[in-house]
C-alpha cells in the first residue's frame, strides 16, 4: 500500500511539475548571414536548449559572398552545411533563406517570408539586428523584422499562413554603434557556463572564422593550424568580458554578488514594436536569468 501510494505521489509530483512549467518557449533568432545569430546569441540559445525550450536560427541571406576565393552556389552550400553542424552542436534548428549575401533589400517579398517564418515557428521571442549597423544586410534585416513585428498578427497579410494571436516580444542584439542612439542592455544573460559550447558552435563556421573574416581583417598570419589551438584562438577573439553598461544591467538582474562572477554575457534591447514585456514577463521568457 505504501509502495503504491509512493508511486502515485511521485507521478503526481512529476505531472504537477510539468504542468507548472507549461509548454516549451519558442525562440527565433534572425540574422543577416549564416553566423550572425551564433555570434550574437549562441550562448543564450544553448541555455534555452539545455532547459528544454525550442530555438531556431534564421539567416535572411545564404552567405554566398562571404569569402575571398569561392562564392555563389558552391559557397552557399558550404555555409548551409556549416549551419547544420552548428544546429547539432547547440541542440537547435537552423534555417537559411535563399537571398544573395551583400544584396539584401527590405522588399515586400522578403518581409512576407519573414512574417511566415515567425508565424510558422509560433515565436514567443524574436531577436534580430538593430537597423543601424555597419553592414547593409544587417541594417535591412533589422528593418525587415521591425516591419514584420505588427504584421504577424494581421490575417490578411501573408494570408496563406495563420496569424499569431499574441505578438511576440521583439529584441535587438547587442552592438557597439553609438549613432543615432547607443544600444541599451535591457535583458542580460549570463552565458559563462556555456561559453565553451558557444565557441564550439562558432568553430563549425570554418569558412568564416578561419578563412574569410581573418582575410578581410588582415589577420591571416596568426591563425593556428591545430584544432585545439584554433579553438583557443577563436575564444580569445569571440569571448570578451561584459562592458560597463552590461555589467550594470547584470547587477540589476542577478544582484551584485552574482554579477561579479559573470565572465561572459549576451545582452538584448527591447524593441518597441512588439509586445512590451514587464519584469515578470522577462523572467518568464528568460527563465535562466538571475539564477
CSV table of C-alpha atoms in Angstrom, one decimal:
chain,number,residue,atom,x,y,z
A,1,UNK,CA,0.0,0.0,0.0
A,2,UNK,CA,2.8,2.4,0.9
A,3,UNK,CA,4.6,1.5,-2.3
A,4,UNK,CA,1.5,2.2,-4.4
A,5,UNK,CA,1.0,5.5,-2.6
A,6,UNK,CA,4.6,6.5,-3.1
A,7,UNK,CA,4.4,5.7,-6.8
A,8,UNK,CA,1.2,7.8,-7.1
A,9,UNK,CA,2.8,10.7,-5.2
A,10,UNK,CA,5.8,10.6,-7.5
A,11,UNK,CA,3.6,10.5,-10.6
A,12,UNK,CA,1.5,13.4,-9.3
A,13,UNK,CA,4.6,15.4,-8.5
A,14,UNK,CA,6.0,14.9,-12.0
A,15,UNK,CA,2.7,15.8,-13.5
A,16,UNK,CA,2.4,18.9,-11.4
A,17,UNK,CA,6.0,20.0,-12.2
A,18,UNK,CA,5.4,19.5,-16.0
A,19,UNK,CA,2.1,21.5,-15.7
A,20,UNK,CA,3.7,24.3,-13.8
A,21,UNK,CA,6.5,24.6,-16.3
A,22,UNK,CA,4.0,24.8,-19.2
A,23,UNK,CA,4.9,24.2,-22.8
A,24,UNK,CA,8.4,25.0,-24.0
A,25,UNK,CA,9.2,28.5,-25.1
A,26,UNK,CA,9.8,29.1,-28.8
A,27,UNK,CA,12.7,31.4,-29.5
A,28,UNK,CA,13.5,32.7,-33.0
A,29,UNK,CA,16.8,34.5,-33.6
A,30,UNK,CA,17.2,36.1,-37.0
A,31,UNK,CA,20.5,37.2,-38.6
A,32,UNK,CA,21.5,38.6,-41.9
A,33,UNK,CA,24.1,35.9,-42.5
A,34,UNK,CA,24.7,32.2,-41.6
A,35,UNK,CA,26.8,33.1,-38.5
A,36,UNK,CA,25.2,36.2,-37.1
A,37,UNK,CA,22.8,34.5,-34.7
A,38,UNK,CA,25.6,32.3,-33.4
A,39,UNK,CA,27.8,35.3,-32.7
A,40,UNK,CA,25.2,37.4,-31.0
A,41,UNK,CA,23.0,34.8,-29.3
A,42,UNK,CA,24.7,31.4,-29.4
A,43,UNK,CA,25.2,31.2,-25.6
A,44,UNK,CA,21.6,32.2,-24.8
A,45,UNK,CA,20.4,29.6,-27.4
A,46,UNK,CA,22.5,26.9,-25.7
A,47,UNK,CA,20.9,27.7,-22.3
A,48,UNK,CA,17.4,27.7,-23.7
A,49,UNK,CA,18.1,24.3,-25.4
A,50,UNK,CA,19.5,22.8,-22.2
A,51,UNK,CA,16.3,23.8,-20.4
A,52,UNK,CA,14.1,22.0,-22.9
A,53,UNK,CA,13.0,25.1,-24.9
A,54,UNK,CA,12.8,25.3,-28.7
A,55,UNK,CA,15.3,27.6,-30.6
A,56,UNK,CA,15.6,28.3,-34.2
A,57,UNK,CA,18.2,30.4,-36.0
A,58,UNK,CA,17.2,32.0,-39.3
A,59,UNK,CA,19.6,33.6,-41.8
A,60,UNK,CA,18.0,36.0,-44.2
A,61,UNK,CA,20.8,35.6,-46.8
A,62,UNK,CA,22.6,32.5,-47.9
A,63,UNK,CA,26.1,33.9,-47.3
A,64,UNK,CA,27.2,33.4,-50.9
A,65,UNK,CA,29.5,36.4,-51.0
A,66,UNK,CA,31.4,35.9,-47.7
A,67,UNK,CA,34.7,34.5,-48.9
A,68,UNK,CA,37.8,35.6,-50.7
A,69,UNK,CA,38.3,32.6,-53.0
A,70,UNK,CA,34.9,31.0,-53.6
A,71,UNK,CA,31.4,32.3,-54.0
A,72,UNK,CA,27.9,31.7,-55.4
A,73,UNK,CA,26.1,28.4,-55.1
A,74,UNK,CA,29.2,26.5,-54.0
A,75,UNK,CA,29.8,28.8,-51.1
A,76,UNK,CA,26.1,28.9,-50.2
A,77,UNK,CA,26.1,25.1,-50.0
A,78,UNK,CA,29.2,25.1,-47.8
A,79,UNK,CA,27.8,27.7,-45.5
A,80,UNK,CA,24.4,25.9,-45.2
A,81,UNK,CA,26.3,22.7,-44.2
A,82,UNK,CA,28.1,24.8,-41.5
A,83,UNK,CA,24.8,26.0,-40.1
A,84,UNK,CA,23.5,22.4,-39.8
A,85,UNK,CA,26.6,21.4,-37.9
A,86,UNK,CA,26.0,24.4,-35.6
A,87,UNK,CA,22.4,23.2,-35.0
A,88,UNK,CA,23.8,19.8,-33.8
A,89,UNK,CA,26.3,21.5,-31.5
A,90,UNK,CA,23.7,23.8,-29.9
A,91,UNK,CA,20.7,21.5,-30.0
A,92,UNK,CA,18.6,23.9,-32.1
A,93,UNK,CA,17.2,24.2,-35.7
A,94,UNK,CA,18.8,26.4,-38.3
A,95,UNK,CA,17.0,27.8,-41.5
A,96,UNK,CA,18.6,29.8,-44.3
A,97,UNK,CA,16.7,31.8,-46.9
A,98,UNK,CA,17.9,31.9,-50.5
A,99,UNK,CA,18.7,35.6,-50.8
A,100,UNK,CA,22.1,36.8,-52.0
A,101,UNK,CA,24.7,38.0,-49.5
A,102,UNK,CA,25.5,41.7,-49.8
A,103,UNK,CA,22.5,42.4,-52.0
A,104,UNK,CA,19.7,42.4,-49.4
A,105,UNK,CA,16.9,45.0,-49.6
A,106,UNK,CA,13.9,45.4,-47.4
A,107,UNK,CA,11.4,44.3,-50.1
A,108,UNK,CA,7.8,43.3,-49.5
A,109,UNK,CA,8.5,39.8,-50.8
A,110,UNK,CA,11.2,39.2,-48.2
A,111,UNK,CA,9.1,40.8,-45.5
A,112,UNK,CA,6.3,38.3,-46.2
A,113,UNK,CA,8.9,35.5,-45.9
A,114,UNK,CA,9.9,36.8,-42.5
A,115,UNK,CA,6.3,37.1,-41.4
A,116,UNK,CA,5.7,33.5,-42.4
A,117,UNK,CA,8.8,32.2,-40.6
A,118,UNK,CA,7.8,34.0,-37.4
A,119,UNK,CA,4.3,32.6,-37.6
A,120,UNK,CA,5.3,29.1,-38.5
A,121,UNK,CA,7.6,28.9,-35.5
A,122,UNK,CA,5.0,30.3,-33.2
A,123,UNK,CA,7.6,32.5,-31.7
A,124,UNK,CA,7.4,33.8,-28.2
A,125,UNK,CA,10.6,35.9,-28.6
A,126,UNK,CA,12.2,37.2,-31.8
A,127,UNK,CA,15.7,38.6,-31.8
A,128,UNK,CA,17.5,40.4,-34.6
A,129,UNK,CA,19.8,43.3,-35.5
A,130,UNK,CA,19.2,46.9,-34.8
A,131,UNK,CA,18.6,48.8,-38.0
A,132,UNK,CA,21.8,51.0,-37.5
A,133,UNK,CA,24.9,48.9,-38.3
A,134,UNK,CA,28.0,48.9,-40.5
A,135,UNK,CA,26.7,46.2,-42.8
A,136,UNK,CA,23.7,47.0,-45.1
A,137,UNK,CA,22.5,43.4,-44.8
A,138,UNK,CA,22.4,43.8,-41.0
A,139,UNK,CA,20.5,47.1,-41.3
A,140,UNK,CA,18.0,45.8,-43.7
A,141,UNK,CA,17.4,42.6,-41.7
A,142,UNK,CA,16.6,44.8,-38.8
A,143,UNK,CA,14.2,46.8,-40.9
A,144,UNK,CA,12.5,43.6,-42.3
A,145,UNK,CA,12.0,42.2,-38.8
A,146,UNK,CA,10.7,45.6,-37.5
A,147,UNK,CA,8.3,45.8,-40.4
A,148,UNK,CA,7.1,42.2,-39.6
A,149,UNK,CA,6.6,42.9,-35.9
A,150,UNK,CA,3.0,44.1,-36.1
A,151,UNK,CA,2.0,42.3,-39.3
A,152,UNK,CA,2.5,38.8,-37.8
A,153,UNK,CA,-1.0,39.3,-36.3
A,154,UNK,CA,-2.8,40.6,-39.3
A,155,UNK,CA,-4.7,37.8,-41.0
A,156,UNK,CA,-4.9,39.4,-44.5
A,157,UNK,CA,-1.1,39.8,-44.7
A,158,UNK,CA,0.6,36.6,-45.9
A,159,UNK,CA,-2.8,35.0,-45.7
A,160,UNK,CA,-1.5,31.6,-46.6
A,161,UNK,CA,0.0,31.3,-43.1
A,162,UNK,CA,-2.2,31.6,-40.0
A,163,UNK,CA,-1.6,34.8,-38.0
A,164,UNK,CA,-0.3,34.8,-34.4
A,165,UNK,CA,-2.9,35.5,-31.8
A,166,UNK,CA,-0.3,37.1,-29.5
A,167,UNK,CA,2.5,39.4,-30.6
A,168,UNK,CA,6.0,38.1,-29.7
A,169,UNK,CA,8.5,40.1,-27.7
A,170,UNK,CA,10.9,41.5,-30.3
A,171,UNK,CA,14.5,42.2,-29.2
A,172,UNK,CA,17.7,43.5,-30.7
A,173,UNK,CA,21.2,42.0,-30.5
A,174,UNK,CA,23.9,44.0,-28.8
A,175,UNK,CA,26.2,46.2,-30.9
A,176,UNK,CA,28.7,49.0,-30.2
A,177,UNK,CA,27.3,51.6,-32.5
A,178,UNK,CA,26.5,55.0,-30.9
A,179,UNK,CA,24.6,57.0,-33.5
A,180,UNK,CA,21.8,57.8,-33.8
A,181,UNK,CA,21.5,56.1,-30.3
A,182,UNK,CA,23.5,53.6,-28.4
A,183,UNK,CA,22.5,50.0,-27.6
A,184,UNK,CA,20.5,49.6,-24.3
A,185,UNK,CA,21.1,46.3,-22.4
A,186,UNK,CA,17.5,45.8,-21.2
A,187,UNK,CA,18.0,42.0,-20.8
A,188,UNK,CA,21.3,40.4,-20.0
A,189,UNK,CA,22.0,36.7,-19.9
A,190,UNK,CA,25.0,35.1,-18.0
A,191,UNK,CA,26.5,32.6,-20.5
A,192,UNK,CA,29.6,31.8,-18.6
A,193,UNK,CA,28.5,28.2,-18.1
A,194,UNK,CA,28.1,27.6,-21.9
A,195,UNK,CA,30.8,29.8,-23.3
A,196,UNK,CA,32.8,26.8,-24.5
A,197,UNK,CA,29.8,25.3,-26.2
A,198,UNK,CA,29.2,28.6,-28.0
A,199,UNK,CA,32.8,28.7,-29.2
A,200,UNK,CA,32.5,25.1,-30.3
A,201,UNK,CA,29.4,26.1,-32.3
A,202,UNK,CA,31.3,29.1,-33.9
A,203,UNK,CA,34.1,26.7,-34.8
A,204,UNK,CA,31.7,24.9,-37.2
A,205,UNK,CA,31.8,28.1,-39.4
A,206,UNK,CA,35.3,27.2,-40.8
A,207,UNK,CA,34.8,29.3,-43.9
A,208,UNK,CA,34.2,32.4,-41.8
A,209,UNK,CA,36.3,32.3,-38.6
A,210,UNK,CA,39.4,30.7,-40.0
A,211,UNK,CA,39.3,32.0,-43.6
A,212,UNK,CA,37.1,34.9,-44.6
A,213,UNK,CA,37.0,37.1,-41.5
A,214,UNK,CA,40.7,36.9,-40.9
A,215,UNK,CA,41.3,37.6,-44.5
A,216,UNK,CA,39.1,40.7,-44.6
A,217,UNK,CA,40.6,41.8,-41.3
A,218,UNK,CA,44.2,41.3,-42.5
A,219,UNK,CA,44.9,38.7,-39.8
A,220,UNK,CA,45.6,35.6,-41.9
A,221,UNK,CA,49.2,35.2,-40.5
A,222,UNK,CA,48.0,34.5,-36.9
A,223,UNK,CA,45.5,31.6,-37.5
A,224,UNK,CA,46.7,28.5,-35.7
A,225,UNK,CA,46.8,25.2,-37.5
A,226,UNK,CA,45.9,22.7,-34.7
A,227,UNK,CA,42.3,22.0,-33.7
A,228,UNK,CA,42.7,22.9,-30.0
A,229,UNK,CA,44.9,25.9,-30.8
A,230,UNK,CA,42.2,27.2,-33.2
A,231,UNK,CA,39.5,26.8,-30.5
A,232,UNK,CA,41.7,28.7,-28.0
A,233,UNK,CA,42.4,31.4,-30.6
A,234,UNK,CA,38.7,31.7,-31.5
A,235,UNK,CA,37.7,32.0,-27.9
A,236,UNK,CA,40.3,34.8,-27.4
A,237,UNK,CA,38.6,36.7,-30.3
A,238,UNK,CA,35.0,36.0,-29.6
A,239,UNK,CA,34.6,35.8,-25.8
A,240,UNK,CA,35.2,39.1,-24.0
A,241,UNK,CA,34.2,40.4,-20.7
A,242,UNK,CA,30.9,42.5,-20.4
A,243,UNK,CA,31.3,46.2,-20.9
A,244,UNK,CA,30.4,48.7,-18.1
A,245,UNK,CA,26.7,49.1,-19.2
A,246,UNK,CA,26.2,45.4,-19.4
A,247,UNK,CA,27.8,44.9,-16.0
A,248,UNK,CA,25.4,47.4,-14.5
A,249,UNK,CA,22.5,45.6,-16.1
A,250,UNK,CA,23.8,42.3,-14.8
A,251,UNK,CA,23.8,43.7,-11.2
A,252,UNK,CA,20.1,44.7,-11.7
A,253,UNK,CA,19.1,41.3,-12.8
A,254,UNK,CA,21.4,39.0,-10.9
A,255,UNK,CA,22.4,41.0,-7.9
A,256,UNK,CA,25.9,42.5,-7.1
A,257,UNK,CA,27.5,39.3,-5.8
A,258,UNK,CA,26.4,37.0,-8.6
A,259,UNK,CA,27.0,39.7,-11.3
A,260,UNK,CA,30.6,39.9,-10.1
A,261,UNK,CA,31.1,36.3,-11.0
A,262,UNK,CA,29.9,36.6,-14.6
A,263,UNK,CA,32.7,36.4,-17.1
A,264,UNK,CA,30.7,36.3,-20.3
A,265,UNK,CA,27.2,37.6,-21.1
A,266,UNK,CA,24.9,38.3,-24.0
A,267,UNK,CA,22.7,41.4,-23.9
A,268,UNK,CA,19.5,42.3,-25.7
A,269,UNK,CA,17.5,45.5,-26.2
A,270,UNK,CA,13.7,45.6,-26.2
A,271,UNK,CA,12.1,46.7,-29.5
A,272,UNK,CA,9.1,49.0,-29.0
A,273,UNK,CA,7.2,47.4,-32.0
A,274,UNK,CA,6.3,44.1,-30.4
A,275,UNK,CA,4.8,43.1,-27.0
A,276,UNK,CA,6.1,45.3,-24.2
A,277,UNK,CA,7.2,42.9,-21.5
A,278,UNK,CA,7.0,43.6,-17.8
A,279,UNK,CA,9.8,42.4,-15.5
A,280,UNK,CA,7.7,39.3,-14.7
A,281,UNK,CA,7.3,38.6,-18.4
A,282,UNK,CA,11.0,38.9,-18.9
A,283,UNK,CA,11.7,36.4,-16.1
A,284,UNK,CA,9.2,34.0,-17.6
A,285,UNK,CA,10.6,34.3,-21.1
A,286,UNK,CA,14.2,34.1,-19.9
A,287,UNK,CA,13.9,31.6,-17.1
A,288,UNK,CA,17.7,31.3,-16.8
A,289,UNK,CA,18.0,34.9,-15.6
A,290,UNK,CA,19.0,35.7,-12.1
A,291,UNK,CA,20.0,32.1,-11.4
